[in-house]
Short mmCIF file of C-alpha atoms and ligand atoms in Angstrom, two decimals:
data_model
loop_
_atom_site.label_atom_id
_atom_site.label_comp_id
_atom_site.label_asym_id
_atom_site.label_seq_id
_atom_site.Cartn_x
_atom_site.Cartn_y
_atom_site.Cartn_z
CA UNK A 125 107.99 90.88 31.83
CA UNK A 126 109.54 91.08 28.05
CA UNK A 127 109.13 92.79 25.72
CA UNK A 128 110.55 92.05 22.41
CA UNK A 129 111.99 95.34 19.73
CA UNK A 130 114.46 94.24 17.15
CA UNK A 131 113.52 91.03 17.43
CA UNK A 132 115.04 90.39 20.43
CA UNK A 133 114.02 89.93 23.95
CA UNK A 134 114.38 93.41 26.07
CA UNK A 135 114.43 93.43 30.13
CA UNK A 136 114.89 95.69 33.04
CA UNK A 137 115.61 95.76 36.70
CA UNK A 138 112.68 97.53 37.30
CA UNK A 139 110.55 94.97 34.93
CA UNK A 140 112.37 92.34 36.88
CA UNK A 141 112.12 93.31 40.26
CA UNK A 142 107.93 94.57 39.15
CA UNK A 143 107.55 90.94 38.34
CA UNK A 144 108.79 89.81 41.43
CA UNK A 145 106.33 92.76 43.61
CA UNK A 146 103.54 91.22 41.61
CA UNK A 147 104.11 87.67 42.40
CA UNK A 148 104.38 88.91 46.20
CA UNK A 149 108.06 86.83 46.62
CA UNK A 150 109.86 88.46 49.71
CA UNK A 151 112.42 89.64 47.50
CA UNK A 152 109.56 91.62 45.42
CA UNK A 153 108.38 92.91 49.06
CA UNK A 154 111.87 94.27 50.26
CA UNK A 155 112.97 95.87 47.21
CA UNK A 156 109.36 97.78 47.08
CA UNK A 157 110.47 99.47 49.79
CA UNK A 158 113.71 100.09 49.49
CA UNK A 159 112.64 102.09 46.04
CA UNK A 160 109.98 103.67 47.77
CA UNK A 161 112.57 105.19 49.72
CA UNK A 162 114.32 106.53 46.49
CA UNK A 163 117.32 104.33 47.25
CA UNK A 164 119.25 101.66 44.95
CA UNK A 165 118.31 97.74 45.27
CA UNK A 166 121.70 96.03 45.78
CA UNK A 167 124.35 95.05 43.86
CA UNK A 168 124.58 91.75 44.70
CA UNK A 169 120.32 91.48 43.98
CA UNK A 170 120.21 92.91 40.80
CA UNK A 171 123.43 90.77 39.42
CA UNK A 172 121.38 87.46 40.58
CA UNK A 173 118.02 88.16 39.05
CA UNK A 174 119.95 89.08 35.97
CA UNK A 175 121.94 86.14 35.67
CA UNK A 176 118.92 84.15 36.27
CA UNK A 177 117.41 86.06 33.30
CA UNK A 178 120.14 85.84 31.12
CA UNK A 179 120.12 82.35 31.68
CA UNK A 180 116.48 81.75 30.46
CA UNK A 181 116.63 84.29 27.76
CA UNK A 182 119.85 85.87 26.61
CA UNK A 183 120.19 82.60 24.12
CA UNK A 184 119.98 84.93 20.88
CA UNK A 185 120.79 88.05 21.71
CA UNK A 186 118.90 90.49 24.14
CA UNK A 187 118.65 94.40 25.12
CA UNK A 188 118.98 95.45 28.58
CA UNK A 189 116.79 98.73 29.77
CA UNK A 190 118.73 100.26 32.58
CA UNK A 191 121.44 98.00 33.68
CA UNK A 192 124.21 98.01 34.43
CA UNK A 193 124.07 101.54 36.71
CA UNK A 194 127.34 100.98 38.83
CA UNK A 195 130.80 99.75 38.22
CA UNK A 196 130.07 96.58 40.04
CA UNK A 197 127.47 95.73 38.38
CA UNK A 198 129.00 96.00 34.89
CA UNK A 199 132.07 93.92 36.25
CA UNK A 200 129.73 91.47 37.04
CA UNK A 201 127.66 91.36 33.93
CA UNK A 202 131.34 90.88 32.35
CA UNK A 203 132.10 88.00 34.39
CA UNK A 204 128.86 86.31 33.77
CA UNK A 205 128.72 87.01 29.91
CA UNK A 206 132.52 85.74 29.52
CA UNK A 207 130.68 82.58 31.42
CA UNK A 208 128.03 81.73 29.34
CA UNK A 209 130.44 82.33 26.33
CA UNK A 210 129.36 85.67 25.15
CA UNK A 211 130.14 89.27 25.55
CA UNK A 212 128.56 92.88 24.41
CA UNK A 213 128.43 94.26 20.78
CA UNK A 214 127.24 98.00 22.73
CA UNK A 215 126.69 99.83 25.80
CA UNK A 216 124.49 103.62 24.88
CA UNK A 217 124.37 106.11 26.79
CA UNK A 218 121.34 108.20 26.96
CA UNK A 219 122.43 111.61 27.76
CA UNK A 220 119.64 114.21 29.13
CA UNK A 221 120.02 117.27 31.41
CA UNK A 222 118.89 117.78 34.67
CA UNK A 223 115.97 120.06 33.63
CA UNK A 224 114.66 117.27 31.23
CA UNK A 225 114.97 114.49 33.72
CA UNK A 226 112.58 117.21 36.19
CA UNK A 227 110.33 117.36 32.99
CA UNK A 228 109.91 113.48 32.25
CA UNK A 229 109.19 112.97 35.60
CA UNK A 230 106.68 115.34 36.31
CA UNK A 231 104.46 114.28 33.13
CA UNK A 232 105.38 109.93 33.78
CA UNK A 233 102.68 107.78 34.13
CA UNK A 234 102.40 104.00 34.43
CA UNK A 235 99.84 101.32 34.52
CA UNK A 236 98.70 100.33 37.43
CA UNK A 237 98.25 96.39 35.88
CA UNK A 238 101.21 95.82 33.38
CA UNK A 239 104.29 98.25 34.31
CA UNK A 240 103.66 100.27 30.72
CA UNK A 241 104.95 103.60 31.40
CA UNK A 242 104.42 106.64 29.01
CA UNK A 243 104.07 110.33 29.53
CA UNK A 244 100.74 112.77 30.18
CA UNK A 245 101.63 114.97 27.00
CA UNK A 246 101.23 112.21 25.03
CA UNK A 247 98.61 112.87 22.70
CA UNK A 248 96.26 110.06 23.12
CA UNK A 249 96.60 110.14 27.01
CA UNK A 250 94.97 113.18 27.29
CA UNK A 251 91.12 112.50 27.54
CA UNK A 252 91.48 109.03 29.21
CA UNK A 253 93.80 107.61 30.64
CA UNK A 254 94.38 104.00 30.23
CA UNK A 255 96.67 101.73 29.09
CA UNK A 256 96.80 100.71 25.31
CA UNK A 257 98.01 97.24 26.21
CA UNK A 258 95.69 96.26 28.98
CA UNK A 259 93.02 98.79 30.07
CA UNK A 260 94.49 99.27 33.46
CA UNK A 261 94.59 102.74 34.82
CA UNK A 262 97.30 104.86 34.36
CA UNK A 263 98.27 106.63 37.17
CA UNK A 264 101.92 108.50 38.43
CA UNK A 265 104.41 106.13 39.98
CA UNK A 266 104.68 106.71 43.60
CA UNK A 267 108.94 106.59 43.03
CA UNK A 268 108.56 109.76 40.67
CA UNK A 269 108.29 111.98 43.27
CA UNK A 270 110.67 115.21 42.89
CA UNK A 271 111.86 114.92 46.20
CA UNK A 272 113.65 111.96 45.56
CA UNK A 273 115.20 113.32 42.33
CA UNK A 274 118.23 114.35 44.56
CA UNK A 275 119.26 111.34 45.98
CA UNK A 276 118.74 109.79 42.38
CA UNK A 277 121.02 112.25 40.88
CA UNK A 278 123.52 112.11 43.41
CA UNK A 279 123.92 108.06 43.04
CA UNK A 280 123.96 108.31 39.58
CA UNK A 281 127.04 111.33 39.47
CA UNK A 282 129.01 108.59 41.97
CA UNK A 283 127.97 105.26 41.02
CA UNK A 284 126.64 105.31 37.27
CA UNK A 285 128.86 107.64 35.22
CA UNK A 286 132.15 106.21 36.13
CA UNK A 287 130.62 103.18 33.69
CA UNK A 288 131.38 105.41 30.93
CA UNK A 289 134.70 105.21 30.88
CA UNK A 290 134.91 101.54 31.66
CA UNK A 291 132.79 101.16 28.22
CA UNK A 292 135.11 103.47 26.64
CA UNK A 293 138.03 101.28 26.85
CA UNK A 294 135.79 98.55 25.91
CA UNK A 295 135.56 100.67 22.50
CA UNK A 296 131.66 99.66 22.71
CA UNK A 297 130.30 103.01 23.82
CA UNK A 298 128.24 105.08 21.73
CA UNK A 299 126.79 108.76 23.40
CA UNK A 300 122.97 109.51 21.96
CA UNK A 301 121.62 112.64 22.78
CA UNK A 302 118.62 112.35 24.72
CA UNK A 303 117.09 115.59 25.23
CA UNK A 304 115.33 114.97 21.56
CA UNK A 305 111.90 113.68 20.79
CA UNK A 306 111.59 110.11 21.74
CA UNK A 307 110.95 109.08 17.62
CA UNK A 308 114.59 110.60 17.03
CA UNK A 309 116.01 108.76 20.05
CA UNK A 310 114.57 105.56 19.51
CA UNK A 311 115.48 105.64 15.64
CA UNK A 312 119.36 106.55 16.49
CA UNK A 313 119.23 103.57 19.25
CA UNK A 314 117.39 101.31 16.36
CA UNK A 315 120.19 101.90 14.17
CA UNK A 316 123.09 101.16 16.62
CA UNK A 317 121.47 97.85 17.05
CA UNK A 318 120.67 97.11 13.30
CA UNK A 319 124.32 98.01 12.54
CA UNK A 320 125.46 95.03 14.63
CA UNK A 321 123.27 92.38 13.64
ZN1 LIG B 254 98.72 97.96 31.20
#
């Protein structure tokens, strides 16, 4: 799945990997699982299907959702830009707490059809819900469950924020405060990207 904000083409893992559940490939099969069980798909998974992507899309410009999460992966993503002649104008980092990651995830829903994902205190969820883009039903995603929030955290503290200071060095890596409305968030994040166009 894309979708396309600023103009360009935007991706994640987890749109990705969807795609690939969807299409019932045995990769799309084997990851299911191993996210059902709150755990990471590999390294070495992720990099391909990105590079693959990349490949097809990435020609002018693109926004990734999500990726890279661990050190390996943004080595890679190095390796493979400096390949196909390019590199990255910005890595942001979201930053939320703990008690508004429990929040988002106790009010998440997603379509059942298409992947959209919003949240059950938005307004024009609360009566019906279905999903603006496709009329699929909208239900919670069977990964948001707070018992895995742990394991999520813990893999993130270990794996994810040592990328920080590898973007750091880079001098591409801008800190947004995430905690805020999502208007405010996405309008900081719009204007990072603008800035560099
Ligand atoms: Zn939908």
């Amino acid at each position: 799945m894309i979708t396309r904000q600023f103009g360009i083409p935007v991706t994640s893992p987890g749109a990705i990997l969807r795609r690939e559940k969807d299409l019932g490939t045995p990769l799309g099969k084997k990851t299911a699982e191993v996210l059902q069980s709150g755990g990471l798909v590999s390294d070495k998974i992720i990099i391909e299907l990105i590079e693959d992507w990349l490949r097809l899309h990435g020609g002018h410009g693109f926004v990734f959702d999500g990726f890279p999460r661990t050190l390996r992966q943004g080595e890679s993503l190095t390796s493979i830009l400096a390949r196909l002649r390019t590199a990255l104008d910005l890595a942001i980092w979201l930053e939320v707490s703990e008690q508004t990651v429990r929040d988002r995830i106790a009010g998440r829903l997603q379509c059942g059809e298409c992947g959209f994902t919003t949240s059950s205190s938005s307004a024009q969820f609360s009566e019906r819900a279905v999903c603006p883009y496709c009329d699929g039903p909208l239900v919670r995603r069977n990964d948001d469950d707070l018992s895995v929030l742990q394991i999520r955290l813990q893999e993130f503290r270990t794996k994810t924020e040592p990328l920080a200071s590898f973007y750091g060095k880079m001098s591409i890596l801008h800190r947004i405060d995430g905690n805020r409305e999502r208007d405010a968030v996405f309008s900081d994040i719009s204007r990072l990207i603008e800035d560099k166009r």
